[in-house]
mmCIF file of C-alpha atoms in Angstrom:
data_model
loop_
_atom_site.group_PDB
_atom_site.id
_atom_site.type_symbol
_atom_site.label_atom_id
_atom_site.label_comp_id
_atom_site.label_asym_id
_atom_site.label_seq_id
_atom_site.Cartn_x
_atom_site.Cartn_y
_atom_site.Cartn_z
ATOM 1 C CA MET A 266 0.469 -0.122 -0.117
ATOM 2 C CA ALA A 267 1.130 4.116 -1.533
ATOM 3 C CA SER A 268 2.276 6.268 1.765
ATOM 4 C CA PHE A 269 1.357 9.972 1.498
ATOM 5 C CA GLY A 270 3.301 12.158 2.509
ATOM 6 C CA TRP A 271 1.969 16.298 3.077
ATOM 7 C CA LYS A 272 1.879 17.694 -0.683
ATOM 8 C CA ARG A 273 4.639 20.459 -1.548
ATOM 9 C CA LYS A 274 3.375 24.365 -1.553
ATOM 10 C CA ILE A 275 3.022 26.752 -5.083
ATOM 11 C CA GLY A 276 6.238 28.125 -6.133
ATOM 12 C CA GLU A 277 8.274 25.708 -3.800
ATOM 13 C CA LYS A 278 10.045 24.818 -7.613
ATOM 14 C CA VAL A 279 10.560 28.419 -8.943
ATOM 15 C CA SER A 280 13.994 28.322 -8.812
ATOM 16 C CA LYS A 281 15.055 32.152 -7.378
ATOM 17 C CA ALA A 282 16.542 33.935 -10.907
ATOM 18 C CA THR A 283 12.753 33.817 -11.730
ATOM 19 C CA SER A 284 11.357 34.821 -8.436
ATOM 20 C CA GLN A 285 13.274 37.440 -8.514
ATOM 21 C CA GLN A 286 12.230 38.399 -11.684
ATOM 22 C CA PHE A 287 8.966 38.313 -10.343
ATOM 23 C CA GLU A 288 9.501 40.222 -8.044
ATOM 24 C CA ALA A 289 10.761 43.855 -9.877
ATOM 25 C CA GLU A 290 8.295 43.397 -12.587
ATOM 26 C CA ALA A 291 6.492 43.943 -9.582
ATOM 27 C CA ALA A 292 8.224 46.828 -8.247
ATOM 28 C CA ASP A 293 7.953 48.536 -11.728
ATOM 29 C CA ASP A 294 4.347 48.007 -12.059
ATOM 30 C CA LYS A 295 4.205 49.418 -9.158
ATOM 31 C CA ASP A 296 6.304 52.968 -10.235
ATOM 32 C CA LEU A 297 4.848 53.060 -13.084
ATOM 33 C CA GLY A 298 1.118 53.499 -11.151
ATOM 34 C CA ASP A 299 2.235 55.435 -8.598
ATOM 35 C CA ASP A 300 3.464 58.095 -11.212
ATOM 36 C CA ASP A 301 0.160 57.478 -13.138
ATOM 37 C CA ASP A 302 -1.513 58.560 -9.796
ATOM 38 C CA ALA A 303 1.097 62.016 -10.102
ATOM 39 C CA ASN A 304 0.244 62.152 -13.234
ATOM 40 C CA TRP A 305 -3.262 62.548 -12.458
ATOM 41 C CA VAL A 306 -3.737 64.656 -10.007
ATOM 42 C CA HIS A 307 -0.941 67.268 -11.128
ATOM 43 C CA ALA A 308 -3.375 67.269 -14.424
ATOM 44 C CA ALA A 309 -6.142 68.867 -11.929
ATOM 45 C CA LYS A 310 -4.526 71.054 -10.263
ATOM 46 C CA ARG A 311 -3.251 72.041 -13.811
ATOM 47 C CA ARG A 312 -6.640 72.032 -15.367
ATOM 48 C CA LYS A 313 -7.513 73.859 -12.341
ATOM 49 C CA GLU A 314 -5.187 76.205 -12.810
ATOM 50 C CA ILE A 315 -6.001 76.684 -16.597
ATOM 51 C CA LEU A 316 -10.258 77.890 -15.871
ATOM 52 C CA LEU A 317 -8.947 79.681 -12.717
ATOM 53 C CA GLU A 318 -6.870 81.709 -15.709
ATOM 54 C CA ASP A 319 -9.415 82.003 -17.827
ATOM 55 C CA CYS A 320 -12.144 83.240 -14.921
ATOM 56 C CA VAL A 321 -9.734 85.830 -14.294
ATOM 57 C CA ARG A 322 -9.411 87.115 -18.461
ATOM 58 C CA LYS A 323 -12.533 87.063 -18.522
ATOM 59 C CA SER A 324 -13.584 88.721 -15.718
ATOM 60 C CA LYS A 325 -11.325 91.253 -17.015
ATOM 61 C CA GLU A 326 -12.316 92.099 -19.857
ATOM 62 C CA LEU A 327 -15.507 92.471 -18.188
ATOM 63 C CA LYS A 328 -14.305 94.729 -16.119
ATOM 64 C CA ASP A 329 -12.565 96.959 -18.912
ATOM 65 C CA GLU A 330 -16.250 97.145 -21.491
ATOM 66 C CA GLY A 331 -17.944 97.678 -17.990
ATOM 67 C CA ALA A 332 -15.782 100.195 -17.142
ATOM 68 C CA ASP A 333 -15.525 102.518 -20.818
ATOM 69 C CA LEU A 334 -20.035 102.069 -20.689
ATOM 70 C CA ALA A 335 -19.646 103.962 -17.165
ATOM 71 C CA GLU A 336 -17.666 106.195 -19.003
ATOM 72 C CA ASN A 337 -20.084 106.966 -21.086
ATOM 73 C CA ARG A 338 -22.817 107.304 -19.199
ATOM 74 C CA ARG A 339 -24.554 103.593 -19.888
ATOM 75 C CA TYR A 340 -24.154 102.687 -15.996
ATOM 76 C CA ARG A 341 -27.173 100.381 -16.593
ATOM 77 C CA GLU A 342 -24.718 98.159 -19.277
ATOM 78 C CA ALA A 343 -22.203 98.873 -16.557
ATOM 79 C CA LEU A 344 -23.291 96.988 -14.389
ATOM 80 C CA VAL A 345 -24.536 94.010 -15.641
ATOM 81 C CA LYS A 346 -20.896 93.162 -17.133
ATOM 82 C CA TRP A 347 -19.422 93.569 -13.074
ATOM 83 C CA ASP A 348 -21.669 91.393 -12.621
ATOM 84 C CA GLU A 349 -21.053 89.262 -14.768
ATOM 85 C CA ALA A 350 -17.907 89.423 -13.799
ATOM 86 C CA LEU A 351 -18.026 88.994 -10.659
ATOM 87 C CA GLN A 352 -19.761 85.733 -11.183
ATOM 88 C CA LEU A 353 -16.310 84.902 -11.925
ATOM 89 C CA THR A 354 -14.172 86.494 -9.549
ATOM 90 C CA PRO A 355 -16.559 87.007 -6.593
ATOM 91 C CA GLU A 356 -13.622 88.403 -4.377
ATOM 92 C CA ASP A 357 -12.012 90.819 -6.503
ATOM 93 C CA ALA A 358 -13.001 94.394 -4.045
ATOM 94 C CA THR A 359 -12.124 97.139 -7.214
ATOM 95 C CA LEU A 360 -15.919 94.970 -8.635
ATOM 96 C CA TYR A 361 -18.089 96.535 -5.942
ATOM 97 C CA GLU A 362 -16.123 99.857 -6.019
ATOM 98 C CA MET A 363 -17.081 100.141 -8.945
ATOM 99 C CA LYS A 364 -20.626 99.728 -9.004
ATOM 100 C CA SER A 365 -20.911 101.763 -5.137
ATOM 101 C CA GLN A 366 -19.544 104.490 -7.959
ATOM 102 C CA VAL A 367 -21.802 103.826 -10.301
ATOM 103 C CA LEU A 368 -24.624 102.829 -8.379
ATOM 104 C CA MET A 369 -24.188 106.686 -6.295
ATOM 105 C CA SER A 370 -24.553 108.071 -9.891
ATOM 106 C CA LEU A 371 -27.780 106.603 -10.579
ATOM 107 C CA HIS A 372 -28.628 107.709 -6.736
ATOM 108 C CA GLU A 373 -29.565 104.093 -5.544
ATOM 109 C CA MET A 374 -27.779 105.112 -2.254
ATOM 110 C CA PHE A 375 -29.029 101.661 -0.059
ATOM 111 C CA PRO A 376 -27.675 99.120 -3.021
ATOM 112 C CA ALA A 377 -24.774 101.674 -3.270
ATOM 113 C CA VAL A 378 -23.041 101.645 0.714
ATOM 114 C CA HIS A 379 -23.936 98.379 0.918
ATOM 115 C CA ALA A 380 -22.061 97.334 -2.101
ATOM 116 C CA ALA A 381 -19.222 99.464 -0.366
ATOM 117 C CA GLU A 382 -19.454 97.294 2.540
ATOM 118 C CA MET A 383 -19.434 94.305 -0.183
ATOM 119 C CA ALA A 384 -16.048 95.839 -0.955
ATOM 120 C CA VAL A 385 -14.704 96.994 2.137
ATOM 121 C CA GLN A 386 -14.637 93.148 3.252
ATOM 122 C CA ARG A 387 -13.263 91.429 0.544
ATOM 123 C CA ASN A 388 -10.197 93.883 0.601
ATOM 124 C CA PRO A 389 -10.157 95.749 4.113
ATOM 125 C CA ARG A 390 -6.159 97.595 3.087
ATOM 126 C CA SER A 391 -8.440 99.481 0.161
ATOM 127 C CA TRP A 392 -7.768 103.270 0.418
ATOM 128 C CA ASP A 393 -10.054 104.060 -2.507
ATOM 129 C CA ALA A 394 -13.082 101.363 -1.422
ATOM 130 C CA TRP A 395 -13.396 102.950 2.315
ATOM 131 C CA GLN A 396 -13.546 106.158 0.884
ATOM 132 C CA THR A 397 -16.476 104.948 -1.387
ATOM 133 C CA LEU A 398 -17.508 103.841 1.501
ATOM 134 C CA GLY A 399 -18.376 107.291 2.690
ATOM 135 C CA ARG A 400 -19.648 108.988 0.234
ATOM 136 C CA ALA A 401 -21.972 106.634 -0.116
ATOM 137 C CA GLN A 402 -23.478 107.440 3.689
ATOM 138 C CA LEU A 403 -23.015 110.281 3.459
ATOM 139 C CA GLY A 404 -25.819 110.059 0.543
ATOM 140 C CA LEU A 405 -27.980 107.904 2.566
ATOM 141 C CA GLY A 406 -27.365 111.529 5.558
ATOM 142 C CA GLU A 407 -24.705 109.057 8.014
ATOM 143 C CA ILE A 408 -22.590 112.450 8.376
ATOM 144 C CA ALA A 409 -20.932 110.360 11.234
ATOM 145 C CA LEU A 410 -19.975 106.849 9.451
ATOM 146 C CA ALA A 411 -19.166 108.560 6.581
ATOM 147 C CA ILE A 412 -16.586 110.705 8.691
ATOM 148 C CA ARG A 413 -15.061 107.423 10.210
ATOM 149 C CA SER A 414 -14.921 106.156 6.952
ATOM 150 C CA PHE A 415 -13.200 109.188 5.933
ATOM 151 C CA GLN A 416 -10.527 108.309 8.363
ATOM 152 C CA VAL A 417 -10.011 104.704 7.928
ATOM 153 C CA SER A 418 -9.357 106.056 4.325
ATOM 154 C CA LEU A 419 -6.867 108.415 5.430
ATOM 155 C CA HIS A 420 -5.369 105.870 8.259
ATOM 156 C CA ILE A 421 -4.001 103.458 5.016
ATOM 157 C CA PHE A 422 -3.177 106.679 2.974
ATOM 158 C CA PRO A 423 -2.483 109.599 4.803
ATOM 159 C CA MET A 424 -1.144 111.038 1.439
ATOM 160 C CA ASN A 425 -4.306 111.355 -0.493
ATOM 161 C CA PRO A 426 -5.255 114.967 -0.699
ATOM 162 C CA GLU A 427 -8.245 114.129 -2.324
ATOM 163 C CA VAL A 428 -10.545 112.865 0.450
ATOM 164 C CA TRP A 429 -8.753 115.018 3.307
ATOM 165 C CA LYS A 430 -9.229 118.608 1.555
ATOM 166 C CA GLU A 431 -12.528 117.868 -0.167
ATOM 167 C CA ASP A 432 -14.252 114.455 1.414
ATOM 168 C CA LEU A 433 -13.155 114.648 5.609
ATOM 169 C CA SER A 434 -13.713 118.770 5.081
ATOM 170 C CA TRP A 435 -17.539 118.318 4.016
ATOM 171 C CA ALA A 436 -18.549 115.965 6.634
ATOM 172 C CA ARG A 437 -17.715 117.553 9.172
ATOM 173 C CA LYS A 438 -19.189 120.703 7.540
ATOM 174 C CA LEU A 439 -21.555 119.013 7.481
ATOM 175 C CA GLN A 440 -21.665 117.214 10.879
ATOM 176 C CA GLU A 441 -21.796 120.742 12.586
ATOM 177 C CA GLN A 442 -24.127 122.079 10.807
ATOM 178 C CA GLN A 443 -26.559 119.711 11.996
ATOM 179 C CA LYS A 444 -25.272 121.154 15.498
ATOM 180 C CA ALA A 445 -26.464 123.815 14.897
ATOM 181 C CA THR A 446 -30.194 123.458 13.092
ATOM 182 C CA LYS A 447 -30.279 120.708 15.840
ATOM 183 C CA THR A 448 -29.364 123.183 18.656
ATOM 184 C CA GLU A 449 -32.330 126.500 16.713
ATOM 185 C CA SER A 450 -34.587 123.458 16.723
ATOM 186 C CA VAL A 451 -34.123 123.143 19.944
ATOM 187 C CA GLN A 452 -34.551 126.799 21.527
ATOM 188 C CA ALA A 453 -37.351 127.706 19.128
ATOM 189 C CA LEU A 454 -39.268 124.456 20.622
ATOM 190 C CA VAL A 455 -38.808 125.685 24.368
ATOM 191 C CA LYS A 456 -38.681 130.112 23.206
ATOM 192 C CA GLY A 457 -42.632 129.049 21.728
ATOM 193 C CA LYS A 458 -43.739 126.254 25.542
ATOM 194 C CA GLU A 459 -43.159 129.296 27.102
ATOM 195 C CA LEU A 460 -45.015 131.601 25.142
ATOM 196 C CA ALA A 461 -48.137 129.527 25.278
ATOM 197 C CA GLN A 462 -48.001 130.206 28.677
ATOM 198 C CA GLU A 463 -47.552 133.489 28.788
ATOM 199 C CA SER A 464 -50.103 134.039 25.735
ATOM 200 C CA ILE A 465 -53.445 132.835 28.195
ATOM 201 C CA PRO A 466 -53.838 135.816 30.900
ATOM 202 C CA ASP A 467 -54.913 135.788 34.629
ATOM 203 C CA TYR A 468 -58.293 137.606 34.104
ATOM 204 C CA ASP A 469 -60.046 137.989 38.457
ATOM 205 C CA PHE A 470 -62.814 137.806 36.089
ATOM 206 C CA GLU A 471 -65.167 138.877 40.417
ATOM 207 C CA SER A 472 -63.223 142.051 40.406
ATOM 208 C CA ASP A 473 -65.354 145.829 40.006
ATOM 209 C CA GLU A 474 -64.348 146.664 36.225
ATOM 210 C CA ILE A 475 -66.080 142.649 35.125
ATOM 211 C CA VAL A 476 -68.657 143.273 37.277
ATOM 212 C CA ALA A 477 -69.783 146.265 35.753
ATOM 213 C CA VAL A 478 -69.165 145.920 32.160
ATOM 214 C CA CYS A 479 -71.883 142.485 32.485
ATOM 215 C CA ALA A 480 -73.873 144.854 34.389
ATOM 216 C CA ALA A 481 -73.364 147.144 31.669
ATOM 217 C CA ILE A 482 -74.685 144.011 29.414
ATOM 218 C CA ALA A 483 -76.937 143.218 30.946
ATOM 219 C CA GLU A 484 -78.767 146.626 31.533
ATOM 220 C CA LYS A 485 -78.919 146.723 27.071
ATOM 221 C CA GLU A 486 -80.149 143.138 26.872
ATOM 222 C CA LYS A 487 -83.153 144.731 28.799
ATOM 223 C CA ALA A 488 -84.140 147.436 26.977
ATOM 224 C CA LEU A 489 -83.332 146.463 24.181
ATOM 225 C CA SER A 490 -86.690 143.520 24.844
ATOM 226 C CA ALA A 491 -88.208 145.942 26.170
ATOM 227 C CA ALA A 492 -88.539 148.039 23.359
ATOM 228 C CA LYS A 493 -90.984 146.110 20.169
ATOM 229 C CA THR A 494 -90.300 147.297 16.637
ATOM 230 C CA MET A 495 -92.521 147.105 13.183
ATOM 231 C CA VAL A 496 -93.270 148.380 9.879
ATOM 232 C CA ILE A 497 -96.466 149.132 9.360
ATOM 233 C CA VAL A 498 -96.832 150.074 4.815
ATOM 234 C CA SER A 499 -100.331 151.062 4.003
ATOM 235 C CA ALA A 500 -102.490 150.477 1.263
ATOM 236 C CA SER A 501 -101.293 153.363 -0.821
ATOM 237 C CA GLY A 502 -97.202 152.369 -0.481
ATOM 238 C CA THR A 503 -96.447 154.420 2.631
ATOM 239 C CA VAL A 504 -93.940 153.246 4.976
ATOM 240 C CA GLU A 505 -93.602 152.895 8.648
ATOM 241 C CA THR A 506 -91.623 152.191 11.750
ATOM 242 C CA VAL A 507 -93.513 152.152 15.269
ATOM 243 C CA THR A 508 -92.595 151.678 18.439
ATOM 244 C CA GLU A 509 -94.645 149.243 19.763
ATOM 245 C CA GLN A 510 -93.565 149.466 24.335
ATOM 246 C CA ASP A 511 -94.817 146.629 26.483
ATOM 247 C CA ASN A 512 -97.434 149.857 28.829
ATOM 248 C CA CYS A 513 -99.104 150.761 25.762
ATOM 249 C CA PRO A 514 -99.688 148.310 22.725
ATOM 250 C CA ALA A 515 -101.961 150.788 20.603
ATOM 251 C CA THR A 516 -101.951 149.364 16.701
ATOM 252 C CA PRO A 517 -103.299 150.539 13.803
ATOM 253 C CA ASP A 518 -106.413 149.609 12.601
ATOM 254 C CA GLU A 519 -105.802 145.884 10.552
ATOM 255 C CA THR A 520 -107.096 146.670 8.251
ATOM 256 C CA LEU A 521 -106.233 150.209 6.908
ATOM 257 C CA PHE A 522 -102.185 148.361 7.114
ATOM 258 C CA ILE A 523 -100.021 145.399 6.379
ATOM 259 C CA ARG A 524 -97.643 144.593 8.550
ATOM 260 C CA ALA A 525 -94.275 143.421 8.067
ATOM 261 C CA ARG A 526 -92.322 142.428 10.760
#
């Protein structure tokens, strides 16, 4: 009866040279796979960079087109161009700052303030964005906020004569006028209250003069009520006014006269 031994492991008879060749090919395949992964990542990054470059380039073209339209006072068309540019480069503070200027030209102050605030949020170091924000706030009558914005603009760019001599100076002048007007209004209100209190005299209705006047008026009314008058027109057309006393109520013959009171 034949005896059985353990089965040999697969590859036990494979030569050493063949094994080394297999391991070398496996290492090459691994390196090739790593290179493919690296190439794919690099290609994806490159495509993203190209896309961003295209967006920036297209956005700049739209920005320039909008600037040309704004210079020709075609403000609505300029806003359309800049909105398209913002879809491509939403972090461009200059686009928001330009939008704010055009909106102020259209007297749309609330959107102008919003656009300027967006510009400041995206680039807090932009002195012209702070200047535009101050002008928009001034258009809304927010003088204190406008002064603060102009001061920030000057802090960033202290040598800017336009902000110092025109914007900030004008805002402070308006603030002084506002304070003066408010003071005058308060003074006029106080004076009006004082005059209203003084316009009602304090009469003494029990004084001798008032009592005498009232008595005289009563006597006159009594005399008028005691005497009665009537107008009598005769048949021939003669008109006669007769005063009739209470103690002598004599009247003409009614067959001859027509009474008219």
